[in-house]
CSV table of C-alpha atoms and ligand atoms in Angstrom, one decimal:
chain,number,residue,atom,x,y,z
A,236,MET,CA,-0.2,0.0,-0.3
A,237,SER,CA,1.4,3.8,-0.4
A,238,ILE,CA,0.6,3.9,3.1
A,239,SER,CA,2.2,4.1,5.4
A,240,PHE,CA,2.3,4.5,9.1
A,241,GLU,CA,4.9,5.3,11.7
A,242,ILE,CA,5.3,5.6,15.4
A,243,LEU,CA,6.9,7.5,17.3
A,244,GLU,CA,5.4,7.5,20.7
A,245,GLU,CA,3.4,5.9,22.8
A,246,ASP,CA,0.6,6.4,26.2
A,247,ILE,CA,-1.8,4.5,27.2
A,248,PHE,CA,-2.7,2.5,23.1
A,249,GLY,CA,-2.8,5.8,21.8
A,250,ARG,CA,0.0,7.0,20.1
A,251,SER,CA,2.0,9.9,17.9
A,252,GLY,CA,3.2,8.9,14.5
A,253,ARG,CA,3.5,9.9,11.0
A,254,LEU,CA,0.6,8.9,8.6
A,255,LYS,CA,3.0,9.1,5.0
A,256,VAL,CA,1.2,8.9,2.1
A,257,GLY,CA,2.6,9.2,-1.4
A,258,GLU,CA,5.3,11.8,-1.1
A,259,LYS,CA,2.9,14.1,1.8
A,260,ILE,CA,3.1,13.3,5.3
A,261,ILE,CA,1.2,14.6,8.0
A,262,LYS,CA,1.1,14.8,12.5
A,263,THR,CA,-0.9,11.9,14.1
A,264,PRO,CA,-2.9,12.1,15.7
A,265,ALA,CA,-4.8,14.6,13.1
A,266,LEU,CA,-8.3,16.0,12.8
A,267,LEU,CA,-9.0,16.0,9.2
A,268,PRO,CA,-12.1,18.3,8.3
A,269,VAL,CA,-14.7,17.6,6.4
A,270,VAL,CA,-14.8,19.8,2.7
A,271,ASN,CA,-18.3,20.6,1.8
A,272,PRO,CA,-17.4,21.9,-0.7
A,273,HIS,CA,-20.8,23.1,-2.6
A,274,LEU,CA,-21.2,24.9,0.5
A,275,PRO,CA,-17.7,26.1,3.3
A,276,LEU,CA,-17.7,27.7,5.2
A,277,ILE,CA,-13.5,28.0,5.3
A,278,THR,CA,-12.0,27.3,2.0
A,279,PRO,CA,-9.7,24.5,1.7
A,280,ALA,CA,-6.8,27.2,1.0
A,281,GLU,CA,-7.7,28.3,4.3
A,282,MET,CA,-7.6,25.7,6.0
A,283,LYS,CA,-3.9,24.7,5.3
A,284,SER,CA,-2.8,28.5,6.7
A,285,MET,CA,-4.8,26.8,9.8
A,286,GLY,CA,-2.2,24.2,10.0
A,287,VAL,CA,-4.6,21.4,8.6
A,288,GLY,CA,-2.4,19.1,6.2
A,289,ALA,CA,-5.4,16.2,5.1
A,290,LEU,CA,-8.9,17.2,4.3
A,291,ILE,CA,-12.1,14.3,4.1
A,292,THR,CA,-14.8,14.8,1.6
A,293,ASN,CA,-17.2,12.7,-0.2
A,294,ALA,CA,-17.1,12.0,-3.5
A,295,TYR,CA,-20.3,11.2,-3.3
A,296,ILE,CA,-21.3,14.6,-4.2
A,297,PHE,CA,-18.9,15.2,-6.5
A,298,TYR,CA,-20.3,11.9,-8.6
A,299,ARG,CA,-23.6,12.9,-8.7
A,300,SER,CA,-22.4,16.9,-8.9
A,301,ALA,CA,-23.6,19.2,-12.5
A,302,GLU,CA,-21.0,21.6,-11.3
A,303,PHE,CA,-18.1,19.1,-9.3
A,304,ARG,CA,-18.4,16.7,-12.0
A,305,GLU,CA,-16.2,17.4,-14.3
A,306,PRO,CA,-13.7,20.3,-13.2
A,307,ALA,CA,-13.0,17.3,-10.3
A,308,LEU,CA,-12.6,14.2,-13.2
A,309,LEU,CA,-10.5,17.0,-15.3
A,310,ARG,CA,-8.0,18.8,-13.7
A,311,GLY,CA,-8.3,16.8,-10.6
A,312,LEU,CA,-9.8,16.7,-6.5
A,313,HIS,CA,-6.5,18.8,-5.6
A,314,GLU,CA,-7.0,21.8,-7.6
A,315,VAL,CA,-10.5,22.3,-7.4
A,316,LEU,CA,-10.8,22.3,-4.2
A,317,GLY,CA,-7.8,24.5,-3.9
A,318,PHE,CA,-5.2,22.5,-1.5
A,319,ASP,CA,-2.4,20.7,-2.0
A,320,GLY,CA,-1.9,18.7,1.3
A,321,ILE,CA,-4.4,15.2,1.8
A,322,ILE,CA,-7.1,14.6,0.6
A,323,MET,CA,-8.7,11.3,2.0
A,324,THR,CA,-12.5,11.0,0.1
A,325,ASP,CA,-15.0,8.5,1.7
A,326,SER,CA,-17.7,6.7,-0.9
A,327,GLY,CA,-20.8,8.2,0.5
A,328,SER,CA,-21.7,4.8,2.1
A,329,PHE,CA,-23.9,7.1,4.6
A,330,GLN,CA,-25.1,9.4,2.1
A,331,LEU,CA,-26.5,6.8,-0.2
A,332,SER,CA,-28.1,4.8,2.4
A,333,VAL,CA,-29.5,8.3,2.9
A,334,TYR,CA,-30.1,10.4,-0.9
A,335,GLY,CA,-30.1,6.2,-2.8
A,336,ASP,CA,-31.1,8.1,-5.6
A,337,VAL,CA,-27.6,7.4,-8.0
A,338,GLU,CA,-27.0,4.2,-8.2
A,339,VAL,CA,-23.2,3.9,-7.1
A,340,SER,CA,-21.5,0.3,-7.6
A,341,ASN,CA,-17.9,0.5,-5.8
A,342,ARG,CA,-16.2,-0.6,-8.6
A,343,ASP,CA,-18.1,2.7,-10.5
A,344,THR,CA,-17.3,4.7,-6.8
A,345,LEU,CA,-13.7,3.1,-6.6
A,346,LEU,CA,-12.6,4.4,-10.6
A,347,PHE,CA,-14.1,7.2,-9.7
A,348,GLN,CA,-12.3,9.0,-6.6
A,349,ARG,CA,-8.7,7.6,-8.4
A,350,SER,CA,-11.0,9.3,-11.3
A,351,ILE,CA,-10.0,12.6,-9.9
A,352,GLY,CA,-6.3,12.4,-8.3
A,353,SER,CA,-8.6,10.7,-4.5
A,354,ASP,CA,-5.2,10.6,-1.9
A,355,ILE,CA,-6.7,7.8,1.1
A,356,ILE,CA,-9.6,6.3,-1.2
A,357,VAL,CA,-12.5,4.4,0.8
A,358,PRO,CA,-14.5,1.1,-0.8
A,359,LEU,CA,-18.5,1.4,-0.8
A,360,ASP,CA,-18.8,-0.6,2.5
A,361,ILE,CA,-22.1,-0.9,4.7
A,362,PRO,CA,-21.9,1.6,8.0
A,363,THR,CA,-24.0,-1.4,10.1
A,364,HIS,CA,-26.1,0.4,11.9
A,365,PRO,CA,-25.5,-1.0,16.4
A,366,ASP,CA,-29.1,-2.2,16.9
A,367,THR,CA,-28.6,-4.4,14.0
A,368,SER,CA,-29.4,-8.0,15.1
A,369,ARG,CA,-26.4,-10.4,14.2
A,370,GLU,CA,-27.1,-12.7,11.7
A,371,GLN,CA,-28.1,-9.5,9.8
A,372,THR,CA,-24.9,-7.8,10.3
A,373,GLU,CA,-22.9,-10.6,9.4
A,374,LYS,CA,-24.2,-10.3,6.4
A,375,GLU,CA,-24.0,-6.9,5.4
A,376,MET,CA,-19.9,-7.4,6.9
A,377,GLU,CA,-19.2,-10.4,4.5
A,378,ILE,CA,-20.2,-7.1,1.3
A,379,THR,CA,-18.3,-4.6,2.6
A,380,MET,CA,-15.0,-7.7,2.7
A,381,GLU,CA,-16.4,-8.9,-0.2
A,382,ARG,CA,-16.1,-5.2,-1.3
A,383,LEU,CA,-12.7,-4.1,-0.3
A,384,ARG,CA,-11.5,-7.1,-1.2
A,385,GLU,CA,-12.6,-6.3,-4.9
A,386,ALA,CA,-11.2,-3.7,-4.7
A,387,THR,CA,-7.6,-4.5,-4.4
A,388,ASP,CA,-8.2,-6.4,-7.3
A,389,ILE,CA,-9.6,-3.5,-9.5
A,390,LEU,CA,-6.5,-0.6,-8.0
A,391,GLY,CA,-3.7,-3.4,-7.9
A,392,PRO,CA,-2.3,-3.4,-3.6
A,393,GLY,CA,-0.1,0.1,-3.7
A,394,ALA,CA,-3.0,1.5,-3.8
A,395,PRO,CA,-4.3,4.4,-1.1
A,396,LEU,CA,-7.1,2.1,-0.4
A,397,ALA,CA,-8.5,2.3,3.3
A,398,ALA,CA,-10.3,-0.4,5.2
A,399,PRO,CA,-14.0,0.1,7.0
A,400,ILE,CA,-14.0,-2.7,9.8
A,401,GLN,CA,-17.7,-2.7,10.4
A,402,GLY,CA,-18.9,-5.6,12.5
A,403,GLY,CA,-22.6,-3.1,14.4
A,404,SER,CA,-22.3,-4.3,18.1
A,405,PHE,CA,-20.1,-7.8,18.0
A,406,PRO,CA,-16.6,-7.3,20.4
A,407,ASP,CA,-16.0,-11.0,17.8
A,408,LEU,CA,-16.7,-9.0,14.3
A,409,ARG,CA,-14.7,-6.2,14.8
A,410,GLU,CA,-12.0,-8.3,15.7
A,411,GLN,CA,-12.9,-10.5,12.7
A,412,ALA,CA,-12.9,-7.8,10.1
A,413,GLY,CA,-10.1,-6.3,11.9
A,414,ARG,CA,-8.3,-9.2,11.4
A,415,MET,CA,-8.9,-9.5,7.8
A,416,ALA,CA,-8.9,-6.0,6.4
A,417,GLY,CA,-4.6,-6.5,8.5
A,418,GLU,CA,-4.2,-10.4,6.7
A,419,MET,CA,-5.2,-9.0,2.7
A,420,GLY,CA,-2.2,-5.5,3.7
A,421,PHE,CA,-4.0,-3.6,4.5
A,422,THR,CA,-2.9,-0.2,6.5
A,423,PHE,CA,-4.9,2.1,6.6
A,424,THR,CA,-8.1,1.4,8.9
A,425,PRO,CA,-10.8,3.3,9.8
A,426,ILE,CA,-13.9,2.3,12.5
A,427,GLY,CA,-17.5,2.9,11.2
A,428,ALA,CA,-20.8,3.2,11.6
A,429,VAL,CA,-20.0,4.3,15.5
A,430,VAL,CA,-21.6,7.7,14.0
A,431,PRO,CA,-25.6,6.2,16.2
A,432,LEU,CA,-22.8,5.5,19.1
A,433,MET,CA,-22.0,9.0,19.3
A,434,GLU,CA,-25.0,10.7,18.2
A,435,SER,CA,-26.6,8.9,21.5
A,436,TYR,CA,-23.8,9.2,23.9
A,437,ARG,CA,-23.6,5.1,24.8
A,438,TYR,CA,-19.7,6.4,25.4
A,439,GLU,CA,-19.1,2.9,26.7
A,440,ASP,CA,-20.7,0.4,23.6
A,441,LEU,CA,-18.3,2.7,22.1
A,442,VAL,CA,-15.2,2.2,23.4
A,443,ARG,CA,-16.5,-1.5,23.4
A,444,VAL,CA,-16.8,-1.7,19.8
A,445,VAL,CA,-13.6,0.6,19.1
A,446,MET,CA,-11.3,-2.1,21.6
A,447,ALA,CA,-13.2,-4.9,20.1
A,448,ALA,CA,-12.0,-3.8,16.6
A,449,LYS,CA,-8.3,-2.9,17.8
A,450,LYS,CA,-8.0,-6.3,19.2
A,451,GLY,CA,-8.4,-7.4,15.5
A,452,ILE,CA,-6.1,-4.4,13.3
A,453,PRO,CA,-2.7,-5.1,13.3
A,454,SER,CA,-1.2,-2.2,15.9
A,455,SER,CA,1.4,-0.9,12.9
A,456,ALA,CA,-2.1,0.4,10.7
A,457,CYS,CA,-3.2,3.6,10.9
A,458,VAL,CA,-6.7,3.5,12.7
A,459,HIS,CA,-9.1,6.5,11.8
A,460,LEU,CA,-13.0,7.0,13.7
A,461,PHE,CA,-15.5,7.7,11.6
A,462,GLY,CA,-17.9,11.1,12.1
A,463,ALA,CA,-16.3,11.4,15.1
A,464,GLY,CA,-15.8,15.2,15.0
A,465,HIS,CA,-16.3,17.3,18.7
A,466,PRO,CA,-13.1,17.6,21.0
A,467,VAL,CA,-14.5,16.5,23.7
A,468,MET,CA,-14.1,12.9,23.0
A,469,PHE,CA,-10.7,13.2,20.7
A,470,ALA,CA,-9.1,12.1,23.8
A,471,LEU,CA,-10.8,8.8,25.5
A,472,ALA,CA,-10.6,7.7,21.6
A,473,VAL,CA,-6.7,8.2,21.3
A,474,ALA,CA,-6.1,6.5,24.2
A,475,MET,CA,-7.9,3.3,22.8
A,476,GLY,CA,-5.2,4.0,19.9
A,477,CYS,CA,-7.1,5.9,17.2
A,478,ASP,CA,-5.4,8.5,15.2
A,479,LEU,CA,-7.5,10.0,12.9
A,480,PHE,CA,-10.6,12.0,13.2
A,481,ASP,CA,-13.0,13.3,11.1
A,482,SER,CA,-14.6,16.8,11.7
A,483,ALA,CA,-18.4,18.0,9.9
A,484,ALA,CA,-19.0,18.8,13.8
A,485,TYR,CA,-17.2,22.0,13.4
A,486,ALA,CA,-19.7,23.3,10.4
A,487,LEU,CA,-22.8,21.7,11.2
A,488,TYR,CA,-22.3,22.9,14.7
A,489,ALA,CA,-21.5,26.3,13.4
A,490,LYS,CA,-24.9,26.1,11.1
A,491,GLU,CA,-27.2,25.5,14.6
A,492,GLY,CA,-25.6,28.2,16.6
A,493,ARG,CA,-23.3,25.8,18.7
A,494,TYR,CA,-20.0,27.1,20.3
A,495,LEU,CA,-17.6,24.4,20.7
A,496,THR,CA,-15.7,24.0,23.4
A,497,THR,CA,-13.5,20.8,24.5
A,498,HIS,CA,-15.6,20.2,27.2
A,499,GLY,CA,-19.0,20.3,25.5
A,500,SER,CA,-20.8,22.6,23.5
A,501,LYS,CA,-23.0,25.6,24.2
A,502,LYS,CA,-25.8,27.8,22.5
A,503,LEU,CA,-23.9,30.7,21.3
A,504,ALA,CA,-27.9,32.7,21.9
A,505,GLU,CA,-26.8,31.9,25.5
A,506,LEU,CA,-23.1,32.4,26.2
A,507,SER,CA,-22.6,36.1,27.5
A,508,GLU,CA,-18.7,36.3,27.4
A,509,LEU,CA,-16.9,33.2,24.7
A,510,PRO,CA,-13.8,31.9,27.3
A,511,CYS,CA,-11.9,31.1,24.4
A,512,SER,CA,-8.1,32.6,23.5
A,513,CYS,CA,-8.9,32.2,19.6
A,514,GLU,CA,-8.5,34.8,16.4
A,515,VAL,CA,-12.5,35.5,16.1
A,516,CYS,CA,-13.0,35.3,20.4
A,517,ARG,CA,-10.7,37.7,20.9
A,518,CYS,CA,-11.7,39.9,18.2
A,519,HIS,CA,-15.3,39.8,18.9
A,520,SER,CA,-17.4,39.9,22.4
A,521,ALA,CA,-20.6,37.3,22.4
A,522,ASP,CA,-23.2,40.3,21.0
A,523,GLU,CA,-21.0,41.2,17.9
A,524,MET,CA,-20.6,37.4,17.3
A,525,ARG,CA,-24.4,36.8,17.5
A,526,ALA,CA,-24.6,39.9,15.5
A,527,SER,CA,-22.7,39.8,13.2
A,528,PRO,CA,-24.3,39.0,9.4
A,529,GLU,CA,-21.0,36.2,9.2
A,530,LYS,CA,-21.8,35.2,12.5
A,531,ILE,CA,-22.2,31.2,11.0
A,532,ARG,CA,-18.1,31.1,9.5
A,533,LEU,CA,-16.7,32.9,12.9
A,534,LEU,CA,-18.5,30.3,14.6
A,535,ALA,CA,-17.0,27.8,12.4
A,536,ARG,CA,-13.6,29.2,12.7
A,537,HIS,CA,-13.7,28.9,16.5
A,538,ASN,CA,-15.7,25.7,16.5
A,539,LEU,CA,-12.7,24.3,13.9
A,540,ILE,CA,-9.5,26.0,15.8
A,541,VAL,CA,-11.2,24.6,18.7
A,542,THR,CA,-11.0,21.0,17.9
A,543,LEU,CA,-7.6,21.5,16.3
A,544,THR,CA,-6.3,22.9,19.6
A,545,GLU,CA,-7.5,20.2,20.9
A,546,ILE,CA,-5.5,17.4,19.2
A,547,SER,CA,-2.2,19.2,19.5
A,548,ARG,CA,-3.0,19.1,23.1
A,549,ILE,CA,-3.4,15.4,23.0
A,550,ARG,CA,0.2,15.6,21.2
A,551,GLN,CA,1.5,17.5,23.3
A,552,ALA,CA,0.3,15.3,26.5
A,553,ILE,CA,1.2,11.8,24.3
A,554,SER,CA,4.9,12.5,24.1
A,555,ASP,CA,5.1,13.8,28.0
A,556,GLY,CA,3.4,11.1,29.3
A,557,VAL,CA,0.5,12.6,30.6
A,558,LEU,CA,-2.5,10.7,28.5
A,559,TRP,CA,-4.5,9.7,31.7
A,560,GLU,CA,-4.8,12.7,33.2
A,561,LEU,CA,-6.4,14.7,29.9
A,562,VAL,CA,-8.3,11.8,29.4
A,563,ASP,CA,-9.4,12.1,32.7
A,564,GLU,CA,-10.4,15.5,33.0
A,565,ARG,CA,-12.8,15.6,29.5
A,566,CYS,CA,-14.6,12.5,30.3
A,567,ARG,CA,-15.5,14.3,33.5
A,568,SER,CA,-16.9,16.8,31.8
A,569,HIS,CA,-20.4,15.0,30.7
A,570,PRO,CA,-21.4,12.1,32.7
A,571,ARG,CA,-22.5,9.2,30.0
A,572,LEU,CA,-18.3,9.9,28.9
A,573,LEU,CA,-18.1,9.0,32.3
A,574,ARG,CA,-19.4,5.5,32.1
A,575,GLY,CA,-16.9,6.1,29.0
A,576,TYR,CA,-13.9,6.1,30.8
A,577,ARG,CA,-14.9,3.3,33.4
A,578,THR,CA,-15.9,1.2,30.2
A,579,LEU,CA,-11.9,1.6,29.1
A,580,LEU,CA,-10.7,1.2,32.5
A,581,SER,CA,-12.4,-2.4,31.9
A,582,TYR,CA,-9.5,-2.8,29.4
A,583,THR,CA,-6.9,-1.9,32.0
A,584,GLU,CA,-4.8,-5.4,30.9
A,585,GLU,CA,-4.8,-4.9,27.1
A,586,LEU,CA,-3.9,-1.6,27.6
A,587,GLU,CA,-1.1,-2.5,30.4
A,588,THR,CA,0.3,-4.9,27.1
A,589,ARG,CA,1.2,-1.2,24.8
A,590,ASP,CA,1.6,1.6,27.7
A,591,ARG,CA,4.5,2.7,28.2
A,592,VAL,CA,7.3,1.9,30.9
A,593,SER,CA,8.4,5.7,31.8
A,594,LYS,CA,5.9,9.0,32.1
A,595,ARG,CA,6.5,12.4,33.0
A,596,ARG,CA,3.7,12.4,36.2
A,597,PHE,CA,1.7,10.1,37.6
A,598,PHE,CA,-1.4,13.2,39.0
A,599,TYR,CA,-4.0,11.1,42.0
A,600,ARG,CA,-7.9,12.2,39.8
A,601,GLY,CA,-10.4,10.0,42.2
A,602,ASP,CA,-10.5,5.5,42.4
A,603,GLU,CA,-10.8,5.9,38.8
A,604,SER,CA,-6.6,6.5,38.3
A,605,CYS,CA,-6.5,3.2,40.8
A,606,ARG,CA,-7.4,1.5,37.8
A,607,ARG,CA,-4.8,2.8,35.4
A,608,THR,CA,-2.2,0.6,33.7
A,609,GLU,CA,0.7,1.9,35.6
A,610,VAL,CA,-1.3,0.5,39.1
A,611,LEU,CA,-1.0,-3.3,37.4
A,612,ARG,CA,1.6,-2.8,36.0
A,613,TYR,CA,4.2,-1.9,39.3
A,614,GLN,CA,1.6,-4.0,41.7
A,615,GLN,CA,3.2,-6.8,38.2
A,616,SER,CA,5.9,-6.9,39.0
A,617,ILE,CA,6.1,-6.9,42.5
A,618,HIS,CA,7.7,-10.3,42.8
A,619,ARG,CA,10.8,-9.4,41.8
A,620,PHE,CA,11.7,-7.6,45.0
A,621,LEU,CA,14.0,-9.0,47.1
A,622,VAL,CA,12.9,-10.0,50.4
A,623,GLY,CA,13.8,-11.5,53.7
A,624,THR,CA,12.1,-14.1,55.4
A,625,ARG,CA,10.5,-11.0,58.3
A,626,VAL,CA,9.3,-8.7,56.0
A,627,LEU,CA,7.9,-5.0,57.3
A,628,VAL,CA,5.7,-2.9,55.0
A,629,THR,CA,5.5,0.9,56.7
A,630,PHE,CA,3.0,3.4,55.9
A,631,ASP,CA,5.8,6.2,57.8
A,632,ARG,CA,8.2,7.5,57.0
A,633,LEU,CA,11.8,5.0,57.4
A,634,PRO,CA,13.3,5.7,60.6
A,635,PRO,CA,16.7,6.6,61.1
A,636,GLY,CA,19.2,3.2,61.7
A,637,GLY,CA,16.6,0.7,60.5
A,638,VAL,CA,14.0,-0.7,62.1
A,639,PRO,CA,15.6,-4.2,64.1
A,640,ASP,CA,13.5,-7.1,63.8
A,641,TYR,CA,13.2,-6.9,60.2
A,642,ASP,CA,15.4,-8.4,57.0
A,643,THR,CA,13.4,-6.0,54.6
A,644,VAL,CA,11.7,-3.1,55.2
A,645,LEU,CA,9.7,-1.7,52.3
A,646,LEU,CA,7.4,1.4,52.1
A,647,PHE,CA,4.7,2.1,51.2
A,648,ARG,CA,3.2,4.4,48.9
A,649,PRO,CA,-1.1,3.9,47.2
A,650,PRO,CA,-2.6,2.7,44.7
A,651,PHE,CA,0.6,0.7,44.4
A,652,GLY,CA,1.9,-0.8,47.5
A,653,PRO,CA,5.0,-1.6,49.3
A,654,TYR,CA,8.3,-0.1,47.5
A,655,PRO,CA,12.6,-1.0,48.1
A,656,VAL,CA,13.6,3.1,48.9
A,657,GLU,CA,15.6,2.8,46.0
A,658,LEU,CA,12.2,2.6,43.7
A,659,LYS,CA,11.9,6.4,45.8
A,660,GLU,CA,12.7,8.4,42.5
A,661,THR,CA,11.6,6.8,39.2
A,662,PHE,CA,8.2,5.7,37.8
A,663,PRO,CA,5.2,5.9,39.5
A,664,ILE,CA,6.5,6.3,43.3
A,665,GLY,CA,8.2,8.5,42.1
A,666,GLN,CA,6.8,10.7,39.7
A,667,CYS,CA,3.0,10.4,41.7
A,668,GLU,CA,1.0,12.6,43.7
A,669,LEU,CA,-1.9,12.4,45.6
A,670,PRO,CA,-4.1,14.2,47.2
A,671,GLU,CA,-4.4,12.3,50.7
A,672,TRP,CA,-5.0,9.8,51.6
A,673,ASP,CA,-8.5,7.7,50.6
A,674,GLU,CA,-10.3,4.7,50.9
A,675,GLU,CA,-9.9,3.6,47.6
A,676,MET,CA,-6.1,4.6,46.8
A,677,VAL,CA,-5.1,2.1,50.2
A,678,VAL,CA,-7.9,-0.9,49.3
A,679,THR,CA,-6.0,-0.4,45.9
A,680,GLY,CA,-2.4,-0.5,48.2
A,681,CYS,CA,-3.6,-3.5,50.1
A,682,LYS,CA,-3.3,-5.3,46.5
A,683,GLY,CA,0.0,-4.2,46.2
A,684,ILE,CA,0.8,-5.5,49.1
A,685,ARG,CA,-0.7,-9.3,48.6
A,686,ALA,CA,1.0,-9.4,45.2
A,687,LEU,CA,4.5,-9.5,47.8
A,688,ILE,CA,2.1,-12.3,50.2
A,689,ASP,CA,1.4,-14.5,47.1
A,690,ALA,CA,4.9,-13.4,46.0
A,691,ASN,CA,6.7,-14.4,48.9
A,692,PRO,CA,5.2,-17.4,51.0
A,693,GLY,CA,8.2,-18.4,53.0
A,694,SER,CA,8.7,-15.4,54.3
A,695,THR,CA,5.8,-13.2,56.8
A,696,VAL,CA,5.2,-9.8,57.0
A,697,THR,CA,3.5,-6.9,59.0
A,698,VAL,CA,2.4,-4.1,58.0
A,699,ARG,CA,3.0,-1.1,60.2
A,700,CYS,CA,-0.4,1.1,59.5
A,701,GLY,CA,-1.3,3.4,62.5
A,702,SER,CA,-4.2,3.9,63.5
A,703,GLU,CA,-6.3,5.1,60.5
A,704,TRP,CA,-5.9,2.2,57.6
A,705,SER,CA,-5.2,-1.0,60.3
A,706,ALA,CA,-9.4,-1.4,60.2
A,707,ILE,CA,-8.7,-1.9,56.4
A,708,VAL,CA,-5.9,-3.4,56.1
A,709,ALA,CA,-7.2,-5.8,58.5
A,710,MET,CA,-10.3,-6.2,55.7
A,711,GLU,CA,-7.8,-6.5,53.2
A,712,LEU,CA,-5.5,-8.8,53.9
A,713,PRO,CA,-7.0,-10.5,57.2
A,714,GLU,CA,-3.5,-12.4,58.3
A,715,VAL,CA,-0.8,-10.1,58.1
A,716,THR,CA,1.0,-9.0,61.9
A,717,ILE,CA,-0.3,-5.4,61.8
A,718,GLU,CA,2.1,-3.2,63.2
B,1900,GUN,N1,-18.9,8.2,7.7
B,1900,GUN,C1,-19.4,7.9,8.5
B,1900,GUN,N2,-19.5,6.5,8.5
B,1900,GUN,C2,-19.1,6.2,8.3
B,1900,GUN,C3,-19.0,4.5,8.0
B,1900,GUN,O1,-19.2,3.6,8.6
B,1900,GUN,N3,-18.4,4.6,6.4
B,1900,GUN,C4,-18.4,4.9,6.0
B,1900,GUN,N4,-17.6,5.2,4.4
B,1900,GUN,N5,-18.3,6.3,5.9
B,1900,GUN,C5,-18.6,6.7,7.1
B,1901,ZN,ZN1,-12.5,31.0,19.4
C-alpha cells in the first residue's frame, strides 16, 4: 500500500506518529476537516493556513454534482478544492443510504475516486447500524469484506485504500473484521458506523466496539474513527489507539448556532462571554458575534480552531506521557462520557501491554486512577522484589537507622503498594502526586502488599499502618500482623 504509518511515541494505546501518503506527510493524531464543496464555511486554502494537512470530502457529492463532477475529473480534486495536502475521499456509503437516488457500485466509486486524484480512497462499505441483528450484521460485514477484496483487485495492491471496519455492536465481528483487513494488507483502517453511538452518547458501547476492532487490527495500522468530530471525546478515542478523526461537527454545530469547547458545546445565544483565546473570540464579544452577518462562519472558524487545538494538546500529552490525566479531565465533562472512561478502565490488562514504561507524572484524580495501567503494571512487578523472611511494610517514613527485627523494610505508596527505598525516585513511585490518602487508594495499595505476600510464601509480612488505616488493612489482608 502506498499509505505508510510510523509510530513515534506511545501512551496507553495512544500513539503519535506520521502518516505518509505518497509523498505527503502529516503528524498524527490528526483531524481531517470535512469539506463540502457546495458550501465551504471555511475554504480548504484557509484550512491550510490554520495548519490542516489533510482533509476529507465526499466522493459521492462530486459524483452526482452537475457543477463539480466534470471539473474534478478534468483538473483533479486538489485543484478544484485549492488544497495541496492529503485529500481523503469517502465513498459516501452513509449518504447513499439516505439519498440513494443515484446508484453507485463499488467499482464505480473506486474508479471515480482514483480518476479525481484522491489520496486516500474508501470502498463502498456498508455501515451497519449498531442495533442490527447478528445475522444481518454478519451478512453486511461479509459484503463489506468482499468489496475490500474487490477494491484491491480493481485498483491494484499499491493503491492508497482504506479498509472500513464494520461489524455492528458485536465485539467478535469487529475483531474479525479488523484481523481480516490486516491479513489483506491494509495499513489504513477506519472504524465505521459509530456515528449513531456518539449521537446518542453511548460511549460505553463505543469503547467496546473500538477496543474490539483494535484487538483485530494490526497495531501498526493507522486507525481513523469515522465521523468523530467533537473534541470532548478525542482524548478517550486516542487512548484506545485511534489516530485520525474527521470533523463535520465544526460546521454542523456552527449552522445550529453552537459554540464548541473541549468540555461540551454551548448555544451562542446563551453566552455572555466567549471563553476562548482564538483569534475569533479575541476580536469579537459574544454580542458582536451574535449580531454579525458572518456569524456562522465565525462560529465555524472558532469551532475548527478549538478542535485542532485539542488535537495538538493530545499530541503533547502523548509526548509527556500524561494522556490518562487528559482522558480523566475530558471524560468528567459528561456523565455518559465518564461511563465510557470507566468502561475503558475495565480493559486495563490489555491496555497495559502497550503502555509506555516511564511517564512525566502520575496525578491521582480519584478512584478511577486506581485502575490505571501504571498501577497494574507496578503490582505485576512486585514479585521481583528480593525480600528476607521477616518483612515490614511501613506506611510511615523510614526510621533512620533501620528497623531491628526485620530483614527487609519496604515503604508504602498507595495506590501502588510496597516499594523498596531504591525505587523512591523512579516511575511511578517518584512521579506520583497524591492528595490526602483515601480509602480506595489504600485498598488498591493493599493489593500490592497481597502480590508481595503471594510471591514470598516463606516470608512473614507485618504492616505498620497506624490506627487510621488498620481497619482497612485488616479487612484486605486478614493474615498479616498489624503494628
Ligand atoms: N462516515 C461515518 N461512518 C462511516 C462508515 O461507517 N463508512 C463510511 N464509508 N463513511 C462513514
Ligand atoms: Zn474561539
